[in-house]
Coordinates of C-alpha atoms in Angstrom, one line a residue:
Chain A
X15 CA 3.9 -6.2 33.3
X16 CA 4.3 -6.4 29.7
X17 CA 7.5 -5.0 27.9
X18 CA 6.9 -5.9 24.3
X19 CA 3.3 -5.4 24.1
X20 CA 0.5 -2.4 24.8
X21 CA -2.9 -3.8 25.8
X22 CA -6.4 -1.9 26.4
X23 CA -9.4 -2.2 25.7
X24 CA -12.2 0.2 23.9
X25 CA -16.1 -0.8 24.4
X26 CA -16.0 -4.2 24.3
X27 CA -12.9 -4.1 22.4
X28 CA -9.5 -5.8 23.3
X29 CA -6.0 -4.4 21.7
X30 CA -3.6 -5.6 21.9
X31 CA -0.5 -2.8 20.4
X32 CA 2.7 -4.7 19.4
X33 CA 5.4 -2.3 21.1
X34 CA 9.4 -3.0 19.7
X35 CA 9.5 0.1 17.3
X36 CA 13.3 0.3 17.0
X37 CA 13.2 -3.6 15.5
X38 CA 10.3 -2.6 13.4
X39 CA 8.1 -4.4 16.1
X40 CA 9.9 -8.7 15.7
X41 CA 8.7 -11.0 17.6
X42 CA 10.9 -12.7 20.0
X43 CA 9.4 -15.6 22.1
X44 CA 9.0 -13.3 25.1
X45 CA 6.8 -11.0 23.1
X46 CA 5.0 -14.4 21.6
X47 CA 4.1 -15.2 25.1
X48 CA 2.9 -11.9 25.8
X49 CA 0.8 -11.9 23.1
X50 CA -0.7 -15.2 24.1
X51 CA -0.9 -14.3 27.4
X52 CA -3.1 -10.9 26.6
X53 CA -5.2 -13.0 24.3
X54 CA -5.7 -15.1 26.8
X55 CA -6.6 -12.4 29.0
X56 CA -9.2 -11.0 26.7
X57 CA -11.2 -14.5 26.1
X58 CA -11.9 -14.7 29.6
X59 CA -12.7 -11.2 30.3
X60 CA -16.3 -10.9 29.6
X61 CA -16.5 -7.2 29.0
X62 CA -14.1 -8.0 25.8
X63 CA -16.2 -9.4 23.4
X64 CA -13.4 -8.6 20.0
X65 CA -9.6 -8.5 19.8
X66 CA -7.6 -6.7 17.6
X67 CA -3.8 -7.0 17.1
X68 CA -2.1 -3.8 15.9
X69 CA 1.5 -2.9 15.3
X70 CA 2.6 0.5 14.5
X71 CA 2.6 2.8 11.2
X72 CA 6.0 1.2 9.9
X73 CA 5.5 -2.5 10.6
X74 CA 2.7 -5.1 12.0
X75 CA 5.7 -7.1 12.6
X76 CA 8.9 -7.6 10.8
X77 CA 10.2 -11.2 11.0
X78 CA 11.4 -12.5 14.4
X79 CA 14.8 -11.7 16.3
X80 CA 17.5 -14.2 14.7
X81 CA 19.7 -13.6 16.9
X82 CA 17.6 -16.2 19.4
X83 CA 17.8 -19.2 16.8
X84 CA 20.7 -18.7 14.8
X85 CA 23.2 -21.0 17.0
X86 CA 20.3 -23.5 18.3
X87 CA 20.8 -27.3 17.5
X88 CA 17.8 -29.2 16.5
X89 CA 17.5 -31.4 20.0
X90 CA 17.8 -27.4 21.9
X91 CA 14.4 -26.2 19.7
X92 CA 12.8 -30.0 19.7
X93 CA 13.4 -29.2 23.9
X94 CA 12.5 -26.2 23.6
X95 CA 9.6 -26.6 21.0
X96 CA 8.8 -22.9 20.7
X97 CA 6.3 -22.9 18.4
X98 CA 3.7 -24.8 20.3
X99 CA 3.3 -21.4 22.2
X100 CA 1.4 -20.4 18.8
X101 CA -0.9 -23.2 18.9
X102 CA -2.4 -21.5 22.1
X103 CA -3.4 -18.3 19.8
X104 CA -5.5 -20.9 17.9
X105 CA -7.7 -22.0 20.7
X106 CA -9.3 -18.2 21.4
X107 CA -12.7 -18.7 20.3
X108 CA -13.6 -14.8 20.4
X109 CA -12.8 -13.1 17.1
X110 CA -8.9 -12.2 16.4
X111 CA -8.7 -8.8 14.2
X112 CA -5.2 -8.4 12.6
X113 CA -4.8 -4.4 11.6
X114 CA -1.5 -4.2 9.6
X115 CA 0.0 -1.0 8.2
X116 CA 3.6 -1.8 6.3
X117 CA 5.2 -5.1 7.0
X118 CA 4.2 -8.3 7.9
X119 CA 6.9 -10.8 7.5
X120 CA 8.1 -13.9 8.4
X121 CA 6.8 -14.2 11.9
X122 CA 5.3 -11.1 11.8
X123 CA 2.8 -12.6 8.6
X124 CA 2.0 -15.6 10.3
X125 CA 0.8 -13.8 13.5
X126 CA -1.3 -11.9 11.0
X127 CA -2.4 -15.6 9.8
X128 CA -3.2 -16.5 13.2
X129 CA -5.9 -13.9 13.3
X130 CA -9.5 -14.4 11.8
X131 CA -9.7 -11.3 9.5
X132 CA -6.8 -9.2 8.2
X133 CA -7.8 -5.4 7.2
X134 CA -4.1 -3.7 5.9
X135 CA -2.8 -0.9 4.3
X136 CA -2.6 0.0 0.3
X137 CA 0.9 0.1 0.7
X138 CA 1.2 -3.2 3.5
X139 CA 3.8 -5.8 2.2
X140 CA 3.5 -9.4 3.3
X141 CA 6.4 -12.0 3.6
X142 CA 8.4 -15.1 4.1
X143 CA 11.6 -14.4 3.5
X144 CA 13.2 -17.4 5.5
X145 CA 14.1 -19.3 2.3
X146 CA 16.5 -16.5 2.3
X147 CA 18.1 -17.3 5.3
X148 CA 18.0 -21.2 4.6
X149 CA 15.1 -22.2 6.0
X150 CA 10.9 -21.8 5.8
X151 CA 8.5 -20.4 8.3
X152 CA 8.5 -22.3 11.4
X153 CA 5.7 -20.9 12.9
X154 CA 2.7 -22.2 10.9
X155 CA 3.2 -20.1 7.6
X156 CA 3.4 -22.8 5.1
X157 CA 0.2 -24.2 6.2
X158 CA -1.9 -20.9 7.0
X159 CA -0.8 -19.5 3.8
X160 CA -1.4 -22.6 1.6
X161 CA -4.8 -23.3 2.8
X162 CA -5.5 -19.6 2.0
X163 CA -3.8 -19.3 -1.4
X164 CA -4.1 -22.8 -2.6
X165 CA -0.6 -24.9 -3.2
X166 CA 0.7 -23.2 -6.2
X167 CA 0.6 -19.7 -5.4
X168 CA 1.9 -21.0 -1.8
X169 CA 4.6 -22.5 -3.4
X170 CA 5.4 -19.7 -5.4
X171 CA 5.9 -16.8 -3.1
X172 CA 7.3 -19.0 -0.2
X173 CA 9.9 -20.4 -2.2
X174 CA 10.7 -16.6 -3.4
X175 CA 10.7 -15.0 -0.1
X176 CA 8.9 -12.3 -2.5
X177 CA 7.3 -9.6 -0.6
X178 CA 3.4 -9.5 -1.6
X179 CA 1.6 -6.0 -1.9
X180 CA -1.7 -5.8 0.0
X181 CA -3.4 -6.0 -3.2
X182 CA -2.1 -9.4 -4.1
X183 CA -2.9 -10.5 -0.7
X184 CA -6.2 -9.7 -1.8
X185 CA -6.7 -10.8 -4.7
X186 CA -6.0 -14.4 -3.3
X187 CA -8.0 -14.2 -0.6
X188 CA -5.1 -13.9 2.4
X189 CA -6.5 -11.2 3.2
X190 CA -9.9 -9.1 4.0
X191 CA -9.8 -5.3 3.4
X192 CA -7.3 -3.0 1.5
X193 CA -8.0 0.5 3.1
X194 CA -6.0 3.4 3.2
X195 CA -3.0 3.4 5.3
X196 CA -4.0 6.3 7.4
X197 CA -7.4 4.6 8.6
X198 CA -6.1 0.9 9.1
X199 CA -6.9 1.1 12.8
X200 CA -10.0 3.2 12.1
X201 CA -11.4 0.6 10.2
X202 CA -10.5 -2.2 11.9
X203 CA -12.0 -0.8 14.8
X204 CA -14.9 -0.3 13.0
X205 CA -15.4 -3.4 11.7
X206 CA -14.8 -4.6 15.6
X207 CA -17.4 -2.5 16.6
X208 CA -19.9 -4.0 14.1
X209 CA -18.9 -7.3 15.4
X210 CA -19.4 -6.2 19.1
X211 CA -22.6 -5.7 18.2
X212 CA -23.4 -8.8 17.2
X213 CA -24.3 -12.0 19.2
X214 CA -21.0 -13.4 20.7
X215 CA -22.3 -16.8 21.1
X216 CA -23.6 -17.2 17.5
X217 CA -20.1 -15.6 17.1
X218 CA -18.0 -18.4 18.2
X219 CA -20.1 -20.7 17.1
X220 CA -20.1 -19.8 13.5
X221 CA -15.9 -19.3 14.3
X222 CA -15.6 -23.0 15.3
X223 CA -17.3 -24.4 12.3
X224 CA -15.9 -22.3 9.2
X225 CA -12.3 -23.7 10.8
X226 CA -13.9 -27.1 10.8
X227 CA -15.1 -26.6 7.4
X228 CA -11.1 -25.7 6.4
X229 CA -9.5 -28.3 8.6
X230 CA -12.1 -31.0 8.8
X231 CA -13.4 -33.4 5.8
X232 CA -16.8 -32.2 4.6
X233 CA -19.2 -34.8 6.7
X234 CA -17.5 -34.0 9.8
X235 CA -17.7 -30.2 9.4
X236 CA -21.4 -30.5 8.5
X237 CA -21.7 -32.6 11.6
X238 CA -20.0 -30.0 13.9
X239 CA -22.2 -27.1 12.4
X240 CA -25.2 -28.9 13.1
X241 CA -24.0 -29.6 17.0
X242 CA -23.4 -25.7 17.1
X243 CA -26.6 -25.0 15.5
X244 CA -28.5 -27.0 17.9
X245 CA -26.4 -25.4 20.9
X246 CA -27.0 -22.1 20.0
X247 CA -30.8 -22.4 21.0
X248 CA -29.3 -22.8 24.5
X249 CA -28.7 -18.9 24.4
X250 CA -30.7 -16.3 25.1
X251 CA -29.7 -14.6 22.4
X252 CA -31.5 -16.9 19.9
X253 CA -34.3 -16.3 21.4
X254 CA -34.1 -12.6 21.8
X255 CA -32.8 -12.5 17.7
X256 CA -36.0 -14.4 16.6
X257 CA -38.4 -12.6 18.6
X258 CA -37.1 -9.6 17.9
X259 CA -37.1 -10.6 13.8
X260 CA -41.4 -11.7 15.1
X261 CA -41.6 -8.3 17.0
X262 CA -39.8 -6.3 13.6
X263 CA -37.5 -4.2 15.9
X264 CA -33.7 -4.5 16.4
X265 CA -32.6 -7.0 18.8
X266 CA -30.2 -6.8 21.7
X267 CA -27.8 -9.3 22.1
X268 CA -26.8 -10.1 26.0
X269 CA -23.9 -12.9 25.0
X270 CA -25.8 -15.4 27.1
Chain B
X7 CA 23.7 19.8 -2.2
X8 CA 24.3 17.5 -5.5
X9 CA 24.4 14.2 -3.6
X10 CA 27.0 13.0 -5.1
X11 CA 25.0 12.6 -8.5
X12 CA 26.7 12.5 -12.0
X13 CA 24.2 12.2 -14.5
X14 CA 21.2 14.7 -12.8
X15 CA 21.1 17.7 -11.0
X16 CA 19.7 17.9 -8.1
X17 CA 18.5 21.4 -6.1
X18 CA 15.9 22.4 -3.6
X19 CA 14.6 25.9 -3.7
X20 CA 12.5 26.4 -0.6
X21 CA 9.5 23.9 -0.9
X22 CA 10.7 22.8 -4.3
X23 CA 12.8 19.9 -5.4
X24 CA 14.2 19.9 -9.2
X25 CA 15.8 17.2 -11.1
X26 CA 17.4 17.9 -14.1
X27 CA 18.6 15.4 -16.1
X28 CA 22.3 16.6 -17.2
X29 CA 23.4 14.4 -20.5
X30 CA 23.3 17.6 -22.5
X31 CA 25.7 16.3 -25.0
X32 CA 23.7 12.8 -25.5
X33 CA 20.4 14.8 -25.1
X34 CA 20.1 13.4 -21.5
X35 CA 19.8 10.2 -22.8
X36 CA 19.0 7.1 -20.0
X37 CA 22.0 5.6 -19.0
X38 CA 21.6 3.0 -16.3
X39 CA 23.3 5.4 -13.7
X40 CA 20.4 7.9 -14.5
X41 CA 17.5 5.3 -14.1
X42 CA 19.0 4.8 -10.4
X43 CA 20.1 8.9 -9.7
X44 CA 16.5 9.2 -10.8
X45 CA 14.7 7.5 -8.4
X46 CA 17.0 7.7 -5.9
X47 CA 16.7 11.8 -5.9
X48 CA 12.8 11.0 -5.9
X49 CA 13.2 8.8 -2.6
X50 CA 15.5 12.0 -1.3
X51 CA 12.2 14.5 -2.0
X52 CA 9.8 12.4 -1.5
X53 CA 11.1 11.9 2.3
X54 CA 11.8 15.9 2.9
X55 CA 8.8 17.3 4.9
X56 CA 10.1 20.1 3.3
X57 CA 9.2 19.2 0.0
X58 CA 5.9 19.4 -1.8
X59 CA 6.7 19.1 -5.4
X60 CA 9.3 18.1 -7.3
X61 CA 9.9 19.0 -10.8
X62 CA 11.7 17.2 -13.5
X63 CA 13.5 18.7 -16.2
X64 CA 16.3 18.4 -18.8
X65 CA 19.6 20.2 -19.3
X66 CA 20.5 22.2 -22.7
X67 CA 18.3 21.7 -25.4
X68 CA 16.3 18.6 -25.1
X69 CA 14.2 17.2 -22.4
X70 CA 15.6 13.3 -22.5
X71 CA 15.6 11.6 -26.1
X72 CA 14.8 8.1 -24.2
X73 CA 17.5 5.1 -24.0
X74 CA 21.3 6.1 -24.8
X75 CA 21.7 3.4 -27.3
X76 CA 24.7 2.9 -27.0
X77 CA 24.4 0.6 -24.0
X78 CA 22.0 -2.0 -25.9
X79 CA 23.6 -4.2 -28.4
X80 CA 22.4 -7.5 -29.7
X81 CA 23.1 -9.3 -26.2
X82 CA 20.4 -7.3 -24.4
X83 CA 17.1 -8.7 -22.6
X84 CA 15.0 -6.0 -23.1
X85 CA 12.5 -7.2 -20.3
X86 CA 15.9 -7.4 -17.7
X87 CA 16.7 -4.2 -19.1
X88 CA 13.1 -2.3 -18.3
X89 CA 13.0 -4.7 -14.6
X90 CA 16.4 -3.6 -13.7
X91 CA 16.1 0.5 -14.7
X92 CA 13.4 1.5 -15.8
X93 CA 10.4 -0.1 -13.0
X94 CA 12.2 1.0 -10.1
X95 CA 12.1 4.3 -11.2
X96 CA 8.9 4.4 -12.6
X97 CA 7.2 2.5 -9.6
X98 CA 8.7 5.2 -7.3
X99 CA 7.6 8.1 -9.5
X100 CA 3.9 6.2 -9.0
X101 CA 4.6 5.7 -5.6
X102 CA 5.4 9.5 -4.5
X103 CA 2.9 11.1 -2.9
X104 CA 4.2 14.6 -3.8
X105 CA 2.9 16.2 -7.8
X106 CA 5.8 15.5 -10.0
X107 CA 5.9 18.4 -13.1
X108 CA 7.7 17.5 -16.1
X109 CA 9.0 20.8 -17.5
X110 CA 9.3 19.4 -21.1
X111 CA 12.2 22.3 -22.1
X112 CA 13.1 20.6 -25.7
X113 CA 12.2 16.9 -27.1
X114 CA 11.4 14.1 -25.5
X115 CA 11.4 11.0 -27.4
X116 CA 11.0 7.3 -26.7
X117 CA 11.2 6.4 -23.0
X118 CA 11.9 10.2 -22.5
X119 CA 8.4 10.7 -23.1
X120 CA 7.1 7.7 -21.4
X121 CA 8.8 9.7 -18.5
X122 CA 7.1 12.9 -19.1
X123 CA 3.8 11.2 -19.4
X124 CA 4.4 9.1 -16.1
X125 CA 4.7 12.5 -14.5
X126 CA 1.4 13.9 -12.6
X127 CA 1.7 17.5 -14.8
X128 CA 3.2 18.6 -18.1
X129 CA 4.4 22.1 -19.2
X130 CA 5.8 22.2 -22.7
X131 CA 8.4 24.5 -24.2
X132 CA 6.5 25.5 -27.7
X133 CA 9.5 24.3 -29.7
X134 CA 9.3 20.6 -27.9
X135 CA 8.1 17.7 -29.6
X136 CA 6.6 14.1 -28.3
X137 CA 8.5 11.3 -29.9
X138 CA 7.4 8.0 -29.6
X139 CA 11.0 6.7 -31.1
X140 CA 10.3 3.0 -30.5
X141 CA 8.4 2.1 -33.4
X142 CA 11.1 3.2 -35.3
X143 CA 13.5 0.5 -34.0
X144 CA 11.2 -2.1 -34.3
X145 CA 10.3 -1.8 -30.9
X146 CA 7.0 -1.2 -28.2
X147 CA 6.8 1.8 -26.1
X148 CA 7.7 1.3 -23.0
X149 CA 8.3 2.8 -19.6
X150 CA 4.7 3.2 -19.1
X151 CA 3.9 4.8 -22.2
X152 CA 1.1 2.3 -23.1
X153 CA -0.5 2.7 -19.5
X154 CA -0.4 6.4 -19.3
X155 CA -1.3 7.6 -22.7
X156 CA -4.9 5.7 -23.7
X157 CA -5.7 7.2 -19.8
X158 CA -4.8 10.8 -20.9
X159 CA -6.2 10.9 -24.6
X160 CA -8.2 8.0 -25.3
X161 CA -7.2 4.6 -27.2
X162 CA -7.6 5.1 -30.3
X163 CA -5.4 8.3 -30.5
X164 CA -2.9 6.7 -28.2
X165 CA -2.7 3.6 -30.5
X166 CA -2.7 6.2 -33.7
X167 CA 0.2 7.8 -31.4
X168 CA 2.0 4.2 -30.4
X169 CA 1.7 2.9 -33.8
X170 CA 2.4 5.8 -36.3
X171 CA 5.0 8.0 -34.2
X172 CA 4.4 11.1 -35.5
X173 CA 6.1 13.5 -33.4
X174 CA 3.3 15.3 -31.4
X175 CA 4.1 19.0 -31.6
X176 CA 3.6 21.0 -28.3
X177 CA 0.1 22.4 -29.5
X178 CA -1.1 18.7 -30.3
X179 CA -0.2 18.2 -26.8
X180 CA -1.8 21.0 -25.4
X181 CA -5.5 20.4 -28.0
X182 CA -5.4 16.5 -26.6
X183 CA -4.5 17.5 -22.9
X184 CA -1.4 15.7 -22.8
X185 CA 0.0 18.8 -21.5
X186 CA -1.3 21.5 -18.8
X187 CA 0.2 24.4 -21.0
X188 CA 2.7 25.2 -23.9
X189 CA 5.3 28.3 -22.7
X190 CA 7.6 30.0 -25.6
X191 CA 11.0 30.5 -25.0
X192 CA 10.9 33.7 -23.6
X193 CA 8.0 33.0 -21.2
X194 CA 9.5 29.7 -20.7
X195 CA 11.9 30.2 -17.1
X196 CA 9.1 32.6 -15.4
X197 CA 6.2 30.3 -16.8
X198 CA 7.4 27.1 -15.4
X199 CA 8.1 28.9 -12.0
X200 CA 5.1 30.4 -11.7
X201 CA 3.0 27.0 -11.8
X202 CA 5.1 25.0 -9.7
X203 CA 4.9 27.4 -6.9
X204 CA 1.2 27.1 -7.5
X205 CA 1.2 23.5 -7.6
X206 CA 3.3 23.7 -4.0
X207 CA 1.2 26.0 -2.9
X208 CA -2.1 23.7 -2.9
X209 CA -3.1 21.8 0.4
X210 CA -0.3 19.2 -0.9
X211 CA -1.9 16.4 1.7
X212 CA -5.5 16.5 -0.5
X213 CA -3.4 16.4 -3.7
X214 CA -1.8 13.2 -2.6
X215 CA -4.9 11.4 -2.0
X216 CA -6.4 13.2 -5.3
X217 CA -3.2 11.4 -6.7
X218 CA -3.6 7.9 -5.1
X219 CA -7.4 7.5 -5.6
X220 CA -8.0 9.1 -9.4
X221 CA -4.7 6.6 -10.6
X222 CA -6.9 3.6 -9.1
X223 CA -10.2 4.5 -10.0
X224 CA -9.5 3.5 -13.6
X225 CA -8.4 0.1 -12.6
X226 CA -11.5 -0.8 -10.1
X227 CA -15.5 -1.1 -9.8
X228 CA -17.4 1.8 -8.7
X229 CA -18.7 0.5 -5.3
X230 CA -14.9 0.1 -4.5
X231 CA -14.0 3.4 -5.9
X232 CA -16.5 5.2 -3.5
X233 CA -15.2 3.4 -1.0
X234 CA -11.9 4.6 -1.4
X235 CA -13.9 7.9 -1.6
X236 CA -15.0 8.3 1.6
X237 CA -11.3 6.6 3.3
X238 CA -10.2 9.8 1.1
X239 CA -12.6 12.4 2.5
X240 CA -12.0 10.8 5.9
X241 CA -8.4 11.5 5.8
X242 CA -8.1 15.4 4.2
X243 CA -11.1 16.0 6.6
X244 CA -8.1 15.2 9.4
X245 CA -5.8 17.4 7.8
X246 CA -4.2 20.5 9.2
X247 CA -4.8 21.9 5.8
X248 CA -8.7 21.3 5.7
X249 CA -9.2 23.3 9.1
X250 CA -6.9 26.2 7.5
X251 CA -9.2 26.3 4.8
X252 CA -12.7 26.2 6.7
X253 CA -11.4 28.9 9.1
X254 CA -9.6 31.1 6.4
X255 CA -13.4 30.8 4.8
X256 CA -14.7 32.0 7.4
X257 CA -12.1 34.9 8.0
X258 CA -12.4 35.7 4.4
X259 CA -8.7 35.3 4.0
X260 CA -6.6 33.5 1.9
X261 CA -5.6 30.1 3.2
X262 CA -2.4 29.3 3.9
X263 CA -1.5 25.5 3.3
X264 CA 1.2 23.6 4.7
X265 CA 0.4 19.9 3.5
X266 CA 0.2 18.6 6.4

């Protein structure tokens, strides 16, 4: 049972609700695992086709307890290595919606930088403030942020600890959608439901290769795109999306 | 009820909040301890469900004649000086979702007036004059003065205004719609009341996005702008206020808002 999280699901839709509202919803690695563990869940329940990742109307997620790292040695977190627990989120091949009203720091941002698209609030605030606290994000931040950013700008608000409006987050391309803060899950949901619609094979495919085409060098990316172009004749849905484009109606996608 | 505040007053009638600004001897002149009273008595209002419009005004016969100068001397950074008092309280009069009035009683001049215009309404005493002091003093108009006034009249009477500093008498104010509506003294008191309890009378939660969504449709494209539209229309047509309206239309009644 979780105790940090809310999970249901909505027509094909997987949500995941983060669920600490008197800490303004910080992750602790309890509540990391039960993330992981309802993602998880939802990539190999095939009725869920989306996930989305919500907090609440005051905070995605505000940092993460310091109070669990503040006495560790290095040799306890080397043993303990808590971040590979994150590495997990990266291996979900259905599509990862991140709805964020108010904050998203420290932790709480890169969770939001684990996702595939961010939609958040005109008035959302995104974060690292560890410098402030002597260190840097632990968690993936300063790598998530700086291949979306660029290095400068990375460098920039990382060494701050500045808090970035949603429209910054924009404007450098963190993010996907500002909308208003009453309709962040609204839209999010929306824009899951558009993507339920679509076909979930092509879906994962195309996933795979635009990380490859961020991660990997150019020849190898283009190599990997062609492998999942060629595989994606192996579904049914190919075949039903070109005859369907032949036949000039809508098609219907099975996800086989 | 005062909050502890030295330079303001602070009082809230019903669904009213008022802020006076209480130098009357320096003309309500900005001291640094005003910049914060200010915005933290706007944070206060802005948080009270109670609340749905706040109304700022000054104390004795002038509405706020801009900096005190006595705290700026030949060791000031002017740019520290506008991050430190003057943004904060500007960015939170921006930020509130609640109609701000400026009840312009007597002169404002210089950042007093950059006040005044970073307000959502203006009513004018017909003895008041607009002062853009800084030009005087070698200066540029700040506390949003340059943002605020090219949106309400245009830019090349703003720049005539920045530039020349005439004082703008309240009539100007009133011709170039600067100002909602100029009161004499003796309508002045009953004036003033009578609009803000119109203002708070409005379906407050429509105003707000009115508020949010005109201030960015200067700075963005039109496809984004209807965008914003519709997330707009989408959230009054969840308001509480927007079925009082439909069903007091079809009552034939008055509506009765609550700005929720």
């Amino acid at each position: 049972m979780n105790k940090y999280i809310k999970a249901f699901s909505e027509d094909h839709v997987g949500v995941i609700q983060l669920d600490r509202p008197n800490v303004l919803n910080a992750l602790n690695r309890e509540m990391v695992t039960e993330i992981v563990s309802q993602l998880q869940s939802f990539e190999n329940n095939e009725d869920i086709r989306v996930i989305v990742i919500r907090g609440n109307e005051l905070a995605f997620a505000a940092g993460a307890d310091i109070d669990e790292m503040r006495d560790a040695s290095p040799l306890d977190l080397e043993l303990l290595n808590p971040f590979a627990e994150w590495d997990k989120i990266s291996l979900i091949k259905k599509p990862i919606l991140a709805a964020v009203n108010g904050f998203a720091l420290g932790g709480g941002f890169e969770l939001a930088l684990h996702c595939d698209v961010i939609l958040a609030a005109e008035d959302a605030k995104f974060g690292f403030p560890e410098v402030k606290l002597g260190v840097l994000p632990g968690a993936g931040g300063t790598q998530f942020l700086t291949k979306a950013m660029g290095t400068r700008k990375a460098l920039e608000w990382i060494w701050l600890g500045e808090q970035m409006t949603a429209n910054e987050a924009l404007k450098y391309g963190v993010i996907n959608r500002v909308v208003a803060k009453e309709l962040v899950v609204e839209e999010t949901m929306r824009l899951a439901f558009q993507l339920v619609e679509q076909p979930p094979i092509s879906l994962r495919l195309i996933k795979e290769a635009v990380y490859a085409a961020r991660d990997l060098p150019l020849q190898e990316g283009k190599n990997l795109e062609r492998k999942n172009f060629y595989l994606a004749f192996a579904s049914e849905d190919q075949k039903e999306g070109m005859q369907a484009f032949i036949d000039k109606r809508p098609p219907t996608f099975k996800g086989r | 009820m005062n909050m502890g505040f030295e330079t303001i007053l602070f009082e809230k009638k019903d669904s009213v909040a008022e802020i006076t600004l209480n130098r009357p001897q320096a003309y309500n002149a900005f001291t640094e301890q005003m910049n914060k009273e200010i915005k933290k008595a706007l944070v206060n209002a802005t948080k009270d469900d109670d609340i749905k419009c706040i109304v700022i005004t000054g104390s004795g016969k002038a509405f706020c004649s801009g900096q005190d100068l006595s705290e700026v001397d030949n060791q000031t950074n002017h740019a520290n000086f506008l991050r430190d008092r003057y943004h904060p309280m500007l960015k939170t009069l921006k930020e509130t979702p609640k109609p701000v009035i400026a009840a312009i009683n007597g002169t404002a001049a210089g950042a007093g007036m950059g006040l005044a215009l970073a307000c959502d309404f203006r009513l004018m005493r017909s003895n008041a004059k607009l002062v853009s002091a800084f030009m005087n003093i070698g200066l540029v108009p700040d506390s949003g003065f340059l943002y605020h006034l090219p949106r309400m009249v245009g830019y090349a009477k703003a720049l005539e205004i920045a530039a020349l500093g005439k004082p703008l008498t309240a009539e100007e104010a009133r011709e170039l719609g600067v100002v909602t509506n100029v009161l004499n003294e003796e309508e002045w008191d009953s004036g003033v009341n009578e609009f803000v309890l119109r203002i708070a009378s409005l379906p407050t939660k429509a105003f707000s996005l009115i508020k949010r969504y005109m201030q960015n449709s200067m700075n963005i494209d039109y496809d984004t702008f209807l965008e914003q539209e519709a997330y707009a229309q989408r959230v009054a047509g969840l308001s509480e206020d927007h079925q009082e309206g439909l069903q007091a239309f079809i009552e034939k009644r008055k509506p009765n808002f609550i700005g929720k």
